[in-house]
Tab-separated table of C-alpha atoms and ligand atoms in Angstrom:
chain	number	residue	atom	x	y	z
Z	869	MET	CA	18.012	15.916	-22.673
Z	870	THR	CA	16.159	15.977	-19.366
Z	871	THR	CA	17.758	14.337	-16.373
Z	872	ALA	CA	15.421	13.272	-13.572
Z	873	ILE	CA	16.261	11.970	-10.128
Z	874	CYS	CA	14.366	9.275	-8.215
Z	875	PRO	CA	15.623	9.831	-4.659
Z	876	GLY	CA	15.147	7.628	-1.634
Z	877	SER	CA	16.607	5.515	1.123
Z	878	PHE	CA	15.740	2.239	-0.654
Z	879	ASP	CA	16.276	0.242	2.527
Z	880	PRO	CA	15.491	-2.094	0.826
Z	881	VAL	CA	14.102	-1.471	-2.673
Z	882	THR	CA	10.526	-2.734	-3.118
Z	883	VAL	CA	8.420	-3.545	-6.180
Z	884	GLY	CA	6.747	-0.167	-5.587
Z	885	HIS	CA	10.075	1.625	-6.038
Z	886	VAL	CA	10.866	-0.350	-9.205
Z	887	ASP	CA	7.446	0.579	-10.632
Z	888	ILE	CA	8.088	4.304	-10.052
Z	889	ILE	CA	11.643	4.081	-11.480
Z	890	ARG	CA	10.362	2.274	-14.595
Z	891	ARG	CA	7.642	4.858	-15.162
Z	892	ALA	CA	10.094	7.735	-14.550
Z	893	ARG	CA	12.396	6.300	-17.203
Z	894	LYS	CA	9.504	6.227	-19.699
Z	895	MET	CA	9.079	9.970	-19.126
Z	896	PHE	CA	12.706	11.154	-18.983
Z	897	ASP	CA	15.845	10.497	-21.068
Z	898	HIS	CA	18.180	9.906	-18.175
Z	899	VAL	CA	17.143	8.829	-14.692
Z	900	ILE	CA	19.464	8.940	-11.706
Z	901	VAL	CA	18.359	6.736	-8.827
Z	902	ALA	CA	19.932	8.609	-5.917
Z	903	VAL	CA	20.337	6.599	-2.738
Z	904	LEU	CA	20.586	8.645	0.432
Z	905	VAL	CA	23.670	8.144	2.572
Z	906	ASN	CA	21.962	8.814	5.893
Z	907	PRO	CA	23.995	7.846	8.937
Z	908	THR	CA	21.208	9.032	11.279
Z	909	LYS	CA	18.684	6.578	9.848
Z	910	ASN	CA	20.674	3.477	10.839
Z	911	PRO	CA	19.711	1.504	7.737
Z	912	SER	CA	19.334	-2.282	7.666
Z	913	PHE	CA	21.429	-2.397	4.491
Z	914	SER	CA	24.644	-0.459	3.891
Z	915	LEU	CA	24.811	2.056	1.057
Z	916	GLU	CA	26.789	-0.405	-1.085
Z	917	GLU	CA	24.237	-3.147	-0.395
Z	918	ARG	CA	21.276	-0.896	-1.220
Z	919	ILE	CA	22.927	0.165	-4.482
Z	920	GLY	CA	23.739	-3.462	-5.323
Z	921	LEU	CA	20.149	-4.589	-4.662
Z	922	LEU	CA	18.800	-1.712	-6.755
Z	923	LYS	CA	21.116	-2.554	-9.656
Z	924	ARG	CA	19.912	-6.145	-9.689
Z	925	ALA	CA	16.255	-5.178	-9.254
Z	926	THR	CA	16.387	-2.725	-12.193
Z	927	LYS	CA	18.766	-4.564	-14.523
Z	928	GLU	CA	16.095	-4.718	-17.268
Z	929	ILE	CA	15.604	-0.950	-17.314
Z	930	ASP	CA	18.099	0.891	-19.527
Z	931	GLY	CA	19.201	4.525	-19.154
Z	932	LEU	CA	19.505	4.381	-15.376
Z	933	GLU	CA	22.338	5.477	-13.163
Z	934	ILE	CA	22.308	4.289	-9.561
Z	935	VAL	CA	24.433	6.279	-7.140
Z	936	GLY	CA	24.713	7.310	-3.510
Z	937	PHE	CA	24.361	10.928	-2.445
Z	938	ASP	CA	24.975	12.866	0.716
Z	939	GLY	CA	23.782	16.312	1.788
Z	940	LEU	CA	20.942	18.275	0.275
Z	941	LEU	CA	19.100	16.753	-2.649
Z	942	ALA	CA	18.603	20.216	-4.165
Z	943	ASP	CA	22.392	20.703	-4.280
Z	944	TYR	CA	23.007	17.234	-5.633
Z	945	ALA	CA	20.468	17.873	-8.429
Z	946	ARG	CA	22.284	21.084	-9.333
Z	947	THR	CA	25.664	19.340	-9.558
Z	948	ARG	CA	24.131	16.676	-11.810
Z	949	LYS	CA	22.201	19.202	-13.957
Z	950	ALA	CA	19.000	17.370	-13.096
Z	951	THR	CA	15.854	19.489	-13.329
Z	952	VAL	CA	13.213	17.015	-12.179
Z	953	LEU	CA	12.632	14.978	-9.041
Z	954	VAL	CA	10.262	12.040	-9.391
Z	955	LYS	CA	8.480	10.882	-6.244
Z	956	GLY	CA	5.822	8.226	-5.742
Z	957	LEU	CA	2.676	9.171	-3.826
Z	958	ARG	CA	0.883	6.313	-2.145
Z	959	ALA	CA	-1.845	7.988	-0.183
Z	960	VAL	CA	-3.092	11.313	1.056
Z	961	SER	CA	-0.995	10.747	4.173
Z	962	ASP	CA	2.182	11.028	2.049
Z	963	PHE	CA	1.074	14.292	0.579
Z	964	GLU	CA	1.725	16.812	3.326
Z	965	TYR	CA	5.347	15.774	3.866
Z	966	GLU	CA	6.043	15.447	0.147
Z	967	PHE	CA	4.461	18.852	-0.489
Z	968	GLN	CA	6.718	20.394	2.172
Z	969	MET	CA	9.818	18.717	0.683
Z	970	SER	CA	8.849	19.783	-2.821
Z	971	LEU	CA	8.471	23.443	-1.787
Z	972	THR	CA	11.728	23.336	0.180
Z	973	ASN	CA	13.640	21.811	-2.722
Z	974	LYS	CA	12.168	24.435	-5.068
Z	975	LYS	CA	13.247	27.204	-2.688
Z	976	LEU	CA	16.777	25.777	-2.493
Z	977	ASN	CA	16.990	25.125	-6.219
Z	978	PRO	CA	14.423	27.109	-8.273
Z	979	GLU	CA	15.272	25.108	-11.424
Z	980	LEU	CA	14.084	21.889	-9.802
Z	981	GLU	CA	10.518	20.640	-10.386
Z	982	THR	CA	9.019	17.769	-8.422
Z	983	VAL	CA	6.777	15.375	-10.337
Z	984	PHE	CA	4.524	13.070	-8.328
Z	985	LEU	CA	3.471	9.744	-9.769
Z	986	THR	CA	0.526	8.053	-8.111
Z	987	THR	CA	1.587	4.624	-7.058
Z	988	SER	CA	0.057	1.605	-8.777
Z	989	ALA	CA	-3.022	0.422	-6.867
Z	990	GLU	CA	-1.445	-2.860	-5.773
Z	991	ASN	CA	1.469	-1.012	-4.130
Z	992	MET	CA	-0.558	1.563	-2.215
Z	993	TYR	CA	0.191	0.191	1.229
Z	994	LEU	CA	3.772	-0.833	0.506
Z	995	SER	CA	6.866	0.681	2.108
Z	996	SER	CA	10.378	-0.479	2.969
Z	997	SER	CA	9.545	-0.371	6.676
Z	998	ILE	CA	6.428	-2.544	6.232
Z	999	VAL	CA	8.518	-5.049	4.251
Z	1000	LYS	CA	11.142	-5.093	7.016
Z	1001	GLN	CA	8.555	-5.659	9.725
Z	1002	ILE	CA	6.922	-8.538	7.862
Z	1003	ALA	CA	10.299	-10.140	7.098
Z	1004	MET	CA	11.533	-9.799	10.686
Z	1005	PHE	CA	8.554	-11.773	11.925
Z	1006	GLY	CA	8.966	-14.459	9.284
Z	1007	GLY	CA	6.095	-13.326	7.036
Z	1008	ASP	CA	5.961	-13.780	3.287
Z	1009	ILE	CA	7.426	-10.758	1.444
Z	1010	SER	CA	7.600	-12.386	-1.986
Z	1011	ASP	CA	4.896	-10.101	-3.416
Z	1012	PHE	CA	6.640	-6.989	-2.135
Z	1013	VAL	CA	10.254	-7.229	-3.283
Z	1014	PRO	CA	11.706	-8.193	-6.683
Z	1015	ALA	CA	12.182	-11.970	-6.926
Z	1016	CYS	CA	15.878	-11.661	-7.815
Z	1017	ILE	CA	16.706	-10.049	-4.445
Z	1018	LEU	CA	14.179	-11.840	-2.226
Z	1019	LYS	CA	16.712	-14.225	-0.701
Z	1020	ASP	CA	19.208	-11.462	0.139
Z	1021	ILE	CA	16.506	-9.570	2.006
Z	1022	GLN	CA	15.221	-12.645	3.822
Z	1023	ASP	CA	18.757	-13.693	4.806
Z	1024	ARG	CA	19.387	-10.296	6.353
Z	1025	LEU	CA	16.039	-9.678	8.024
Z	1026	CYS	CA	14.378	-12.993	8.869
Z	1027	LYS	CA	15.092	-14.097	12.400
U	242	PNS	O1	12.932	6.915	0.846
U	242	PNS	P1	12.838	8.113	1.750
U	242	PNS	O2	13.572	7.881	3.054
U	242	PNS	O3	11.421	8.590	1.948
U	242	PNS	O4	13.624	9.305	0.968
U	242	PNS	C1	13.713	10.575	1.541
U	242	PNS	C2	14.681	11.480	0.758
U	242	PNS	C3	16.000	10.806	0.519
U	242	PNS	C4	14.064	11.825	-0.580
U	242	PNS	C5	14.862	12.772	1.618
U	242	PNS	O5	15.167	12.411	2.936
U	242	PNS	C6	15.958	13.687	1.122
U	242	PNS	O6	15.807	14.322	0.089
U	242	PNS	N1	17.067	13.752	1.872
U	242	PNS	C7	18.221	14.576	1.541
U	242	PNS	C8	18.373	15.760	2.486
U	242	PNS	C9	17.561	16.939	1.982
U	242	PNS	O7	17.723	17.412	0.886
U	242	PNS	N2	16.639	17.409	2.840
U	242	PNS	C10	15.802	18.533	2.560
U	242	PNS	C11	14.619	18.141	1.708
U	242	PNS	S1	13.236	18.935	2.357
């Protein structure tokens, strides 16, 4: 059985994230969605809230585990016996940073492979920070976040 990890901040989860998680689950038996506990990032949603939103947004996908993690992803993968990281690539601009992270994770944990999935065309420009900016200025984010969590995100972010 291969365990893969989809890591991220998920602040908040977008339809782009859900697409990558769904496709990762088609490829791997067990997928851990690992939500970074990052006190330096000052997230808009607490860890518990991000996990709760993810659980609701992915409730139709079986074989998922959604958890928080702290510290190095390479170490967390080792403790969970996960051998694959699945990351979404939106554009060439993502590549350099993701390439650096992939090589670093491989150095720290040689058993760990990073698999990049190209994002679906309609999600190419999408990110949590873009969603937050649009929501903060009262724009329509209904195409960008799962319908079942839209109100929670608007209630938190819309001024
Ligand atoms: O959604 P994000 O913020 O782009 O996710 C980034 C994440 C969580 C994948 C990355 O910051 C991470 O792996 N953080 C854990 C700390 C770590 O392992 N850093 C070294 C990797 S080069």
